[in-house]
Structures are given as structure tokens and as C-alpha cells.
GROMACS .gro file of C-alpha atoms in nm:
model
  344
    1UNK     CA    1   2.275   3.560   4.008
    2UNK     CA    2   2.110   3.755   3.725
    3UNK     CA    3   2.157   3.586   3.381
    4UNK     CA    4   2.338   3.827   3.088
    5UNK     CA    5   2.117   4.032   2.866
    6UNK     CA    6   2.190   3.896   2.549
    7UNK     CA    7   1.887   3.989   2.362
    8UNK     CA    8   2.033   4.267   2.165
    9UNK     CA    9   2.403   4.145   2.095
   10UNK     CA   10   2.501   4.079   1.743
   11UNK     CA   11   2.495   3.676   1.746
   12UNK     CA   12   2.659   3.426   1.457
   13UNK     CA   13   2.458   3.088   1.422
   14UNK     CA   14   2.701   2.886   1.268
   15UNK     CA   15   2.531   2.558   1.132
   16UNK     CA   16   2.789   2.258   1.009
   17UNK     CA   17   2.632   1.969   0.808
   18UNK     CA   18   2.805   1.637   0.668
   19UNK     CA   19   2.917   1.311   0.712
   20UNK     CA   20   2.993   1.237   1.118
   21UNK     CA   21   3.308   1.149   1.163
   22UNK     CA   22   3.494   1.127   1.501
   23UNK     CA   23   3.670   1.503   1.589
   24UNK     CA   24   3.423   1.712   1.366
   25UNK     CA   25   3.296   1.899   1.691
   26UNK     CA   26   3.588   1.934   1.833
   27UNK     CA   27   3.751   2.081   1.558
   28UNK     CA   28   3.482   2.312   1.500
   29UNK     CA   29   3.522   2.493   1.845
   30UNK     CA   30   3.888   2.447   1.839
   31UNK     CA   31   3.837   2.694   1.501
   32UNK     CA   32   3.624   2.932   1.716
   33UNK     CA   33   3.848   2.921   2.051
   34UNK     CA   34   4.147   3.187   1.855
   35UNK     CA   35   3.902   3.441   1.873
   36UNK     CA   36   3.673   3.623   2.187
   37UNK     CA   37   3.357   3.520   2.148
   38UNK     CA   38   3.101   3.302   2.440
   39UNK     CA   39   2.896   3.031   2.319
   40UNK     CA   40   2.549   3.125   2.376
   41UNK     CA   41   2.410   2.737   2.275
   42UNK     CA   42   2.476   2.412   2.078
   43UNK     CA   43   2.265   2.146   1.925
   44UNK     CA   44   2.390   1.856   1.778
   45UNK     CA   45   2.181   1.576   1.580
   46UNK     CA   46   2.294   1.257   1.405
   47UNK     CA   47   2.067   1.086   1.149
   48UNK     CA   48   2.173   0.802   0.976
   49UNK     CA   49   2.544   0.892   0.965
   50UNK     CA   50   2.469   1.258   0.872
   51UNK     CA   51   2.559   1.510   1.135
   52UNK     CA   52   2.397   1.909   1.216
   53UNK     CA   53   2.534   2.088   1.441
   54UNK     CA   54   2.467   2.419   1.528
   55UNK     CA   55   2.644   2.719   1.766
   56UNK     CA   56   2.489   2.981   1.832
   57UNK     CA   57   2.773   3.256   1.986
   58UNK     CA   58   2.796   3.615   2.062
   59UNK     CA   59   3.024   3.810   1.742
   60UNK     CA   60   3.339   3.886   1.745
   61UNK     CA   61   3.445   4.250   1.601
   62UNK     CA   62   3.653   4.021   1.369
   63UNK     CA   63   3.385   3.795   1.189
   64UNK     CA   64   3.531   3.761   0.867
   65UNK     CA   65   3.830   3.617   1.027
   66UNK     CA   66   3.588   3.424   1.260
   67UNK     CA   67   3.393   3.293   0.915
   68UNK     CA   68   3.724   3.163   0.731
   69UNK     CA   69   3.829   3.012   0.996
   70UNK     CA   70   3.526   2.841   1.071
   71UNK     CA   71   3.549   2.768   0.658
   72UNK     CA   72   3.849   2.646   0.640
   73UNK     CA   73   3.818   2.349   0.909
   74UNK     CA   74   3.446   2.291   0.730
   75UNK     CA   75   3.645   2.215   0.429
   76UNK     CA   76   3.909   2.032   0.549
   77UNK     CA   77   3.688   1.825   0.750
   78UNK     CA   78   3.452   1.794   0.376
   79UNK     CA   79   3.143   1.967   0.585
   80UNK     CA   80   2.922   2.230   0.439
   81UNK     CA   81   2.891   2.544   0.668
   82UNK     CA   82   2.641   2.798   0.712
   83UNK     CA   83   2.703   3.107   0.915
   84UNK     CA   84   2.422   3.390   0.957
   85UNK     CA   85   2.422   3.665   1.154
   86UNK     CA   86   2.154   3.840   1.375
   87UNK     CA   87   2.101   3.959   1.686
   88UNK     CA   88   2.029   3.807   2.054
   89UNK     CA   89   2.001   3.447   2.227
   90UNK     CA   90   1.718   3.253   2.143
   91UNK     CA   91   1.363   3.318   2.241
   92UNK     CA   92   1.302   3.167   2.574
   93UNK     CA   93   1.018   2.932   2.593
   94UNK     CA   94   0.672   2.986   2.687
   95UNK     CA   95   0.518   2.799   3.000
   96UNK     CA   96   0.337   2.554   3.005
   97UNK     CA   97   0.608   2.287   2.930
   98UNK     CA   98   0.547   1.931   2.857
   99UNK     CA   99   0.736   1.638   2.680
  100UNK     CA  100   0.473   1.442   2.463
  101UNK     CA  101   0.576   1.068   2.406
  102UNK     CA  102   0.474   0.903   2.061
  103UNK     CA  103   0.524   0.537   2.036
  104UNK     CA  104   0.424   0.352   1.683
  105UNK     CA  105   0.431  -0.015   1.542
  106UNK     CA  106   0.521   0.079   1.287
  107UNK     CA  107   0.548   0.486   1.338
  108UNK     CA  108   0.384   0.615   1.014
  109UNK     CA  109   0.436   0.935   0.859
  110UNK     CA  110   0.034   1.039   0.896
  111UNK     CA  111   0.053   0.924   1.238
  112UNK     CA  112   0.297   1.191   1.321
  113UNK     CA  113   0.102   1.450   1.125
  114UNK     CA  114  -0.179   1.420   1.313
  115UNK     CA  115  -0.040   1.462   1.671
  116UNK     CA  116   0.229   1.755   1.586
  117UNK     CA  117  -0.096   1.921   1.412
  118UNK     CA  118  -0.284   1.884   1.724
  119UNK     CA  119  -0.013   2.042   1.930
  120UNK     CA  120   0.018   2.317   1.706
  121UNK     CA  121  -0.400   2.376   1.728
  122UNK     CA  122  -0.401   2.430   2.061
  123UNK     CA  123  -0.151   2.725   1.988
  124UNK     CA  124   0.169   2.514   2.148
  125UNK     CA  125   0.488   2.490   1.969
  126UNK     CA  126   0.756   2.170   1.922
  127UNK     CA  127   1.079   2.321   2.058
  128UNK     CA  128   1.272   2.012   2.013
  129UNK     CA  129   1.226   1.642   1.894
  130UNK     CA  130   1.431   1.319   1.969
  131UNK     CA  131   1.419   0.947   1.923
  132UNK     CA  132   1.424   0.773   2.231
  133UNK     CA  133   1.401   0.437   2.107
  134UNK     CA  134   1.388   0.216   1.763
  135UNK     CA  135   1.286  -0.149   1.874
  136UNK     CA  136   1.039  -0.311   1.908
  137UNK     CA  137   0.855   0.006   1.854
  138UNK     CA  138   0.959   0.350   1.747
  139UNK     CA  139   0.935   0.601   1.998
  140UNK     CA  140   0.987   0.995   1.933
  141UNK     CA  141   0.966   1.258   2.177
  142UNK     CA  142   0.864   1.617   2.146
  143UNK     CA  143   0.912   1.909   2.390
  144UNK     CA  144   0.693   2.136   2.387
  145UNK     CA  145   0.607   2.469   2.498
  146UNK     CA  146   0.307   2.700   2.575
  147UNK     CA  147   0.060   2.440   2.649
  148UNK     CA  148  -0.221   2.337   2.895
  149UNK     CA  149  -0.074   1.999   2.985
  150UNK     CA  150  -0.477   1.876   3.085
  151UNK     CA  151  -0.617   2.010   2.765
  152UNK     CA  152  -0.328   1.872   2.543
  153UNK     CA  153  -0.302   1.559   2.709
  154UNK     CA  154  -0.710   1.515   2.633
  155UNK     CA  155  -0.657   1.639   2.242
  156UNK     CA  156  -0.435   1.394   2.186
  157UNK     CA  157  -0.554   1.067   2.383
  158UNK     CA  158  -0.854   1.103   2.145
  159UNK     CA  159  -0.629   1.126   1.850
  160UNK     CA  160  -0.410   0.852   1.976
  161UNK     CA  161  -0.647   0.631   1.906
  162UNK     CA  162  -0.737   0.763   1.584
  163UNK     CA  163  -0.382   0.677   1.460
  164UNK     CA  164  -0.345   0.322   1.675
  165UNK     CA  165  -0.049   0.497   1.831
  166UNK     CA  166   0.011   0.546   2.199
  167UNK     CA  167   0.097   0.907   2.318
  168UNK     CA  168   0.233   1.012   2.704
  169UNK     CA  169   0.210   1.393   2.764
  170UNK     CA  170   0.424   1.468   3.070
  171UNK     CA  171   0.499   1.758   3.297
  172UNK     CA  172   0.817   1.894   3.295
  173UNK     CA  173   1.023   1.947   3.586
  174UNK     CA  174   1.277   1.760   3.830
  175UNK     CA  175   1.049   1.553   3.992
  176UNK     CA  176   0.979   1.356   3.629
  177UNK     CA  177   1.368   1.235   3.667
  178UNK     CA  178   1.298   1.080   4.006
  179UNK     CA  179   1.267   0.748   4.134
  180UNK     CA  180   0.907   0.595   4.063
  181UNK     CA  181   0.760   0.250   4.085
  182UNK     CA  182   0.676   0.034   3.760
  183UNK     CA  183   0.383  -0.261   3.886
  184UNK     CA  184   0.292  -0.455   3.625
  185UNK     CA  185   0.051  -0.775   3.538
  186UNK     CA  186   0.226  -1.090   3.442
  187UNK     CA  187  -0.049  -1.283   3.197
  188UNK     CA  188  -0.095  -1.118   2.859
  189UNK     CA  189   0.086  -0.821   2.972
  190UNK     CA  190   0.447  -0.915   3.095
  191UNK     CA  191   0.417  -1.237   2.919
  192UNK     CA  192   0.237  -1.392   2.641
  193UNK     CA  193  -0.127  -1.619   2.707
  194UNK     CA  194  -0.229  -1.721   3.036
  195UNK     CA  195  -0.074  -1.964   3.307
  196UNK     CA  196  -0.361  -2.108   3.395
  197UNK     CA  197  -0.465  -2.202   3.065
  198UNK     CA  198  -0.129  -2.385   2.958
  199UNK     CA  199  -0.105  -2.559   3.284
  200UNK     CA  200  -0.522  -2.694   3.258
  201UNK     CA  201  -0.392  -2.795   2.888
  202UNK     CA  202  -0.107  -3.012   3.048
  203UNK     CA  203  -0.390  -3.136   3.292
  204UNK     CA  204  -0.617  -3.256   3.028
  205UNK     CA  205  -0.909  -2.977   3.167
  206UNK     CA  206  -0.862  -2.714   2.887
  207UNK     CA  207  -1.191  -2.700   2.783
  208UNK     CA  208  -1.329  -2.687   3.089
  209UNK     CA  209  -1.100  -2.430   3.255
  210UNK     CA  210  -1.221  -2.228   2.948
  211UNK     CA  211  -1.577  -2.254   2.999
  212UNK     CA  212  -1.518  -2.092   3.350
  213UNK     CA  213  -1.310  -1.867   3.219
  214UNK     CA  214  -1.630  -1.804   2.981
  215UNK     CA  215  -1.874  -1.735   3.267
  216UNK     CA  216  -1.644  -1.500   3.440
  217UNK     CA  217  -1.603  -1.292   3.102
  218UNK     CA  218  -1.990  -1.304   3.105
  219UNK     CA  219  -2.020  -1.154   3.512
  220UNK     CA  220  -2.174  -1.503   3.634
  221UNK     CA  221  -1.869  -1.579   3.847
  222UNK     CA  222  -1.645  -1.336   4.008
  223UNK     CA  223  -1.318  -1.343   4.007
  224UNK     CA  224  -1.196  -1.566   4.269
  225UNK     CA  225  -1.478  -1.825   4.273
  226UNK     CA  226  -1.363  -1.889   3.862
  227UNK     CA  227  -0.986  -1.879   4.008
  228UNK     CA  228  -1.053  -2.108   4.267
  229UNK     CA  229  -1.281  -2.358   4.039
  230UNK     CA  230  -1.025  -2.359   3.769
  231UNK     CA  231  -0.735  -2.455   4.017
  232UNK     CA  232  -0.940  -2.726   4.124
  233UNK     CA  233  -0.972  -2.930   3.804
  234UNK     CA  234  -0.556  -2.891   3.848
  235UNK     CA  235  -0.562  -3.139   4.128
  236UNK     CA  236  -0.316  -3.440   4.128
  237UNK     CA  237  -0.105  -3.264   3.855
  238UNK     CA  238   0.288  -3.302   3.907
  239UNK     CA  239   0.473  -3.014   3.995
  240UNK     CA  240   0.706  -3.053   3.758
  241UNK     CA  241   0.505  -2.945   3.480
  242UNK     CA  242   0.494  -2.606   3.673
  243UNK     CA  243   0.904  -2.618   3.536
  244UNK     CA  244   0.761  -2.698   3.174
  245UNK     CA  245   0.540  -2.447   3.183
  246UNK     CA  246   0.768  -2.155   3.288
  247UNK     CA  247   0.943  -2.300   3.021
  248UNK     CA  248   0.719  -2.247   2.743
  249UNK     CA  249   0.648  -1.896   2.904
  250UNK     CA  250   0.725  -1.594   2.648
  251UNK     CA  251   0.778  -1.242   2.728
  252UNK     CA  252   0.573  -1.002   2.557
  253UNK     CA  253   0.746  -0.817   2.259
  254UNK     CA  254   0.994  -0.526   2.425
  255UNK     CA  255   0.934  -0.659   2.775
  256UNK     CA  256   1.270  -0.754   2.851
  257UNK     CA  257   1.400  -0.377   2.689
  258UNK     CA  258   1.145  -0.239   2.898
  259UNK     CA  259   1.238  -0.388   3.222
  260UNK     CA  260   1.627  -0.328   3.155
  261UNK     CA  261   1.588  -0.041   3.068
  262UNK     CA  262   1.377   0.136   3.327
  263UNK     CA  263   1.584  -0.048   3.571
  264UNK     CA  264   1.897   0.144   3.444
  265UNK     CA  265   1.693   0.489   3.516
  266UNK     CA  266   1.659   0.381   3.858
  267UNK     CA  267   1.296   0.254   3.874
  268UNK     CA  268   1.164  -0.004   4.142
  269UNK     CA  269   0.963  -0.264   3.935
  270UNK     CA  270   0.724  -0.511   4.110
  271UNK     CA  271   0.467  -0.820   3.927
  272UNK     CA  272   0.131  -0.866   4.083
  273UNK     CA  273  -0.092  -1.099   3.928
  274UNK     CA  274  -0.305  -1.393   3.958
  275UNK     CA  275  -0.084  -1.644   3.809
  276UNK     CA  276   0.056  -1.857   4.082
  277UNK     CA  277   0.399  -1.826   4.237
  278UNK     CA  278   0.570  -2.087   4.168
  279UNK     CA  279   0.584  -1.924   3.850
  280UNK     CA  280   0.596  -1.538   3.876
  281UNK     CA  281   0.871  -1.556   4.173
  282UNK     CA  282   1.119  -1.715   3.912
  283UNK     CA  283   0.992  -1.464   3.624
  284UNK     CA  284   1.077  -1.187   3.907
  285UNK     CA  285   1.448  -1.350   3.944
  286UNK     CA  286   1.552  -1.386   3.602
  287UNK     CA  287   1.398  -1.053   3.510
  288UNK     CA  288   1.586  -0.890   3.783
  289UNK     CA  289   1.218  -0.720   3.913
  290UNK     CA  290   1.237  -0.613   4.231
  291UNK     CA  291   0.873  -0.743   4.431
  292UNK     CA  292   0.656  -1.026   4.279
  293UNK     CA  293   0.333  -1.122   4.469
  294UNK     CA  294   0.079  -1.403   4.341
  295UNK     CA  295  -0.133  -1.665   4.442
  296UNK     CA  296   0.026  -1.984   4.542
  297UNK     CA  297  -0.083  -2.290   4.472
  298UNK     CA  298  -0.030  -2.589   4.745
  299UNK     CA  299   0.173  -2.856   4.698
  300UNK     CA  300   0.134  -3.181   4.888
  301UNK     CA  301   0.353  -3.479   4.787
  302UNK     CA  302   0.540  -3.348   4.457
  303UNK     CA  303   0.160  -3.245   4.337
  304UNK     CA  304  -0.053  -3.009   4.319
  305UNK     CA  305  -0.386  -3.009   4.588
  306UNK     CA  306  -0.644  -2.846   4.378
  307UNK     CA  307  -0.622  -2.521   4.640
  308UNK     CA  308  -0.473  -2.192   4.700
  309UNK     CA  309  -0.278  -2.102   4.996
  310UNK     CA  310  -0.365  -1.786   5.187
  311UNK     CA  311  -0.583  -1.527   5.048
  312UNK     CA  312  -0.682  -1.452   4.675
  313UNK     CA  313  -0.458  -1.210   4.481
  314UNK     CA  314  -0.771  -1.036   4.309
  315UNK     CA  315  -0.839  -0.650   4.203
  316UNK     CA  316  -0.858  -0.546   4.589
  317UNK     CA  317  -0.536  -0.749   4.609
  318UNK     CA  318  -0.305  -0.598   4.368
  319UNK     CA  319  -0.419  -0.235   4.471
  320UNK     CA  320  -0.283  -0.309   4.823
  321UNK     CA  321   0.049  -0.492   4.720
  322UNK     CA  322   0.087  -0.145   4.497
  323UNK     CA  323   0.066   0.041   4.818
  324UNK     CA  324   0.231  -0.185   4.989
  325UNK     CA  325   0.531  -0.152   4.736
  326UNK     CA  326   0.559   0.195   4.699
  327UNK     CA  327   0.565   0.241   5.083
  328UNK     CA  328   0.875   0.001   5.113
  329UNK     CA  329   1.019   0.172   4.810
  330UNK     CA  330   0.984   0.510   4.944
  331UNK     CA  331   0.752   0.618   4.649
  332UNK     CA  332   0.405   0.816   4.669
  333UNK     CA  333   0.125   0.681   4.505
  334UNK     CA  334   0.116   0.976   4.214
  335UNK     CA  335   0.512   0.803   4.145
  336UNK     CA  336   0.344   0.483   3.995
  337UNK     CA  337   0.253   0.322   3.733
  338UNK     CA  338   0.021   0.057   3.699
  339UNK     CA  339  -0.030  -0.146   3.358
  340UNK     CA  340  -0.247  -0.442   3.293
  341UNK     CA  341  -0.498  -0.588   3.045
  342UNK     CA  342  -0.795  -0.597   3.229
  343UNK     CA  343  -1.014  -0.512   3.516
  344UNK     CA  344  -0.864  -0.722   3.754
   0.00000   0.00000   0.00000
């Protein structure tokens, strides 16, 4: 199917601005529909109560009718209209296609400056721009056109962090809208502080949990020696307090919006950490998150042993419960997404 020259066509871009109101598009084209014209496109925007909308349609051989018609329902509905003529659809866009993603705690004015001026220095332009979300942060997106998505994705991770702002640049194409799996670390990521550390604190060992914690930080114990040494000092602690701990537990600013969210768009969402069951498989059911793997701690008696059961969920660890996820979920590996706040 070949799409309709429209290039040289006389054109009328009718732009309506006001107060939104229920009915005000559909009064607009039920203005237009008396007369034979084909709407060519339509963009609507809504900031703060105020309403734009523009059509963009092919002209009738009756345009002044067209115009005080188009008036008329303007004024009744107390809009302000705008109708200019010229010729053609609009200009289709270059390739190289990307959406860019700016999020901002706040979002500041010179924030935005910077990144929209380092899309327009590599010669791209901003075709369209929408909010896509206001809290806890503000995030704005901007399609754009005529791009290198490598090179633009490089200029602006360096300015990024120049403005403390974090920036996606995506591809565009169908594949973006499909399913893909979120895995994400629970301590100081999903949730606030560290398990371990609030559980040695009930246990009396918080000071000493934190010197191993110490030497790891400084490479003189890896990971699962410190894990296993600081679960030791837990021994003969009640299991109950593992209940008062989950308790105390906060999520992360935006972490349950996040999680609802990208549920609603269809995404498979897994925890892997190195917290301790008994903890992260209840996060995982009240979240709603689809796999949860962590170490578990033994219980003998109503306490806890001092020891882990099984193997260590370390770096090597999580990488394989990510494959292991994204096989079950019928995901590749370039369909997921991995965030933490360290190395392990």
C-alpha cells in the first residue's frame, strides 16, 4: 500500500488554545466534519489546565467557511484559534530515532538546557517531548530524530553527570514495547540500609559486624567469608526479630511506583541479593515481584544457628539466578535490566 503524496497539497494547521474543558476536541472536529477535508495529524497537550491542540488537514476549496466555522465553536467554547495555511504534511523524520529519558530530583531548568543542547550539537533534533512521570522524581522524555544512538548516548552520560541527573537514550522500535525482565538488589537499592546490619544491632554485635563489613570494603575479606563471619556473631538470636526487622524495613523513595508500575507494562521483576530469605521472600510477596532468591539463614529451635544453608548468593550468584530468570521468563539476556549499588 503506497502512502498519499501529500507534500504539495494546500494544508490548514489549525491550532486551538485555552482552558481544557471536557468536549473542546470533540467539538472542534465536529466544526470541521460539514466540510471535505482528511485530517493529515493531531497533537494534543495539557499543561496545568491549559490545553493546545493542533490539526493539521488537507484544505477545503471553501476555507473561509472552514475558518468561521472553526471560529465560531473557538468562541463559543472561550478558546483562542489560530489557523495558517501552507502547503504539505509534515516533514518526515530523519533516522536514527531514539527516545532520550531525563529523570531529575528536582528537574532544574539548566539541567534541561544542557542535555537538549547536547542533542542539538550532535546535529539531532527534539521532535516531541512528554512527561512521563512527576513523583518522586520528574521524568521528561524527548524523541528524537537524526541521531547516532552510540554517540548520543556517550554525549550525554558524560553530561548526566555534570547536571546530577540520570539520562536513558533508547532505540526506537517494537521490540522496546516488549516484555523484559527488571532484577534488582534488595539492600540500599530496593530498600533502605542493610539487613544484616539492623539484625547484628538487635544481636548486640553491631560494631563488630561493622568492622567486617570494614575489611571487606578494604579487599581483606571477600565476599562470602565477611557474609559468613557476620552471620555467625547472629547465633542464638530469636527468629522473631527476623519479623521486627522486616518490620522496620523501608522501601527506597519511588520503589513501590516503580515496581507497580513496570508491572502494569508487563515486566517480569525478580530480587537477588544477599540479605537472607526469610526476609526478601516476604518483600517479594507484598511487592507482588515475581522471583526472589537469597541466602537463607538456618533455623534450629525458633533461633538462628550462626550458618547459611546451601550455597552463597554472591556476584557469581546473582549473575546465574539472572539467567536463570530470564530463561523461565522467556526473555534474552539483552531484555534485562540489572540495578544494584555495588560490585556484588
Amino acid at each position: 500500500m503506497t502512502a498519499p503524496a501529500t507534500n504539495n497539497l494546500p494544508t490548514l494547521l489549525i491550532t486551538v488554545m485555552g482552558r481544557d474543558r471536557p468536549g473542546v476536541t470533540a467539538a472542534m472536529f465536529g466544526a470541521l466534519s460539514g466540510f471535505a477535508v482528511e485530517v493529515l495529524d493531531v497533537e494534543q497537550v495539557v499543561v496545568r489546565g491549559r490545553l493546545i491542540l493542533a490539526i493539521l488537514v488537507t484544505a477545503p476549496r471553501e476555507v473561509a467557511k472552514l475558518s468561521t466555522a472553526a471560529k465560531s465553536t473557538a468562541a463559543t467554547l472561550g478558546m483562542d484559534l489560530e489557523i495558517a495555511r501552507g502547503e504539505g504534511d509534515n516533514n518526515p523524520r530523519r533516522e536514527g530515532r531514539a527516545h532520550v529519558t531525563v529523570l531529575g530530583h528536582p528537574l532544574v531548568p539548566k539541567a534541561v538546557a544542557a542535555i537538549t543542547g547536547r542533542v542539538a550539537d550532535t546535529g539531532a533534533n527534539i521532535d516531541r517531548i512528554i512527561r512521563m512521570a512527576r513523583y518522586p522524581v520528574t521524568a521528561i522524555e524527548f524523541h528524537v530524530s537524526g541521531t547516532d544512538l552510540h554517540g548520543l548516548r556517550a554525549v550525554l552520560a558524560r553530561e548526566a553527570v555534570e547536571q546530577r541527573v540520570d539520562v536513558a537514550v533508547q532505540n526506537v522500535g517494537l521490540l522496546r514495547h516488549g516484555r523484559r525482565l527488571l532484577v534488582m538488589d534488595v539492600d540500599s537499592t530496593l530498600v533502605q540500609g542493610e539487613a544484616i546490619d539492623m539484625l547484628a544491632t538487635r544481636a548486640g554485635v553491631g560494631g563488630q559486624v561493622a568492622a567486617i563489613t570494614a575489611a571487606a570494603m578494604r579487599g581483606e575479606l571477600d565476599f562470602e567469608a565477611a557474609l559468613r563471619q557476620r552471620v555467625a556473631l547472629l547465633a542464638g538470636l530469636d527468629v522473631a526479630v527476623l519479623g521486627e526487622v522486616y518490620g522496620e524495613m523501608r522501601l527506597a523513595p519511588g520503589a513501590r511506583t516503580l515496581v507497580r508500575t513496570l508491572k502494569r507494562l508487563g515486566y517480569r521483576l525478580a530480587i537477588v541479593s544477599g540479605s537472607f530469605t526469610q526476609l526478601t521472600d516476604r518483600l517479594a510477596r507484598d511487592l507482588d515481584i515475581d522471583y526472589a532468591q537469597a541466602n537463607e539463614l538456618e533455623v534450629v529451635d525458633g533461633r538462628l544457628t550462626g550458618r547459611i544453608v546451601g550455597p552463597i548468593v554472591d556476584r557469581a550468584g546473582k549473575a546465574e539466578a539472572l539467567r536463570s530468570f530470564a530463561a523461565d521468563s522467556s526473555v534474552t539476556m539483552d531484555r534485562t535490566i540489572a540495578i544494584g549499588d555495588g560490585a556484588n
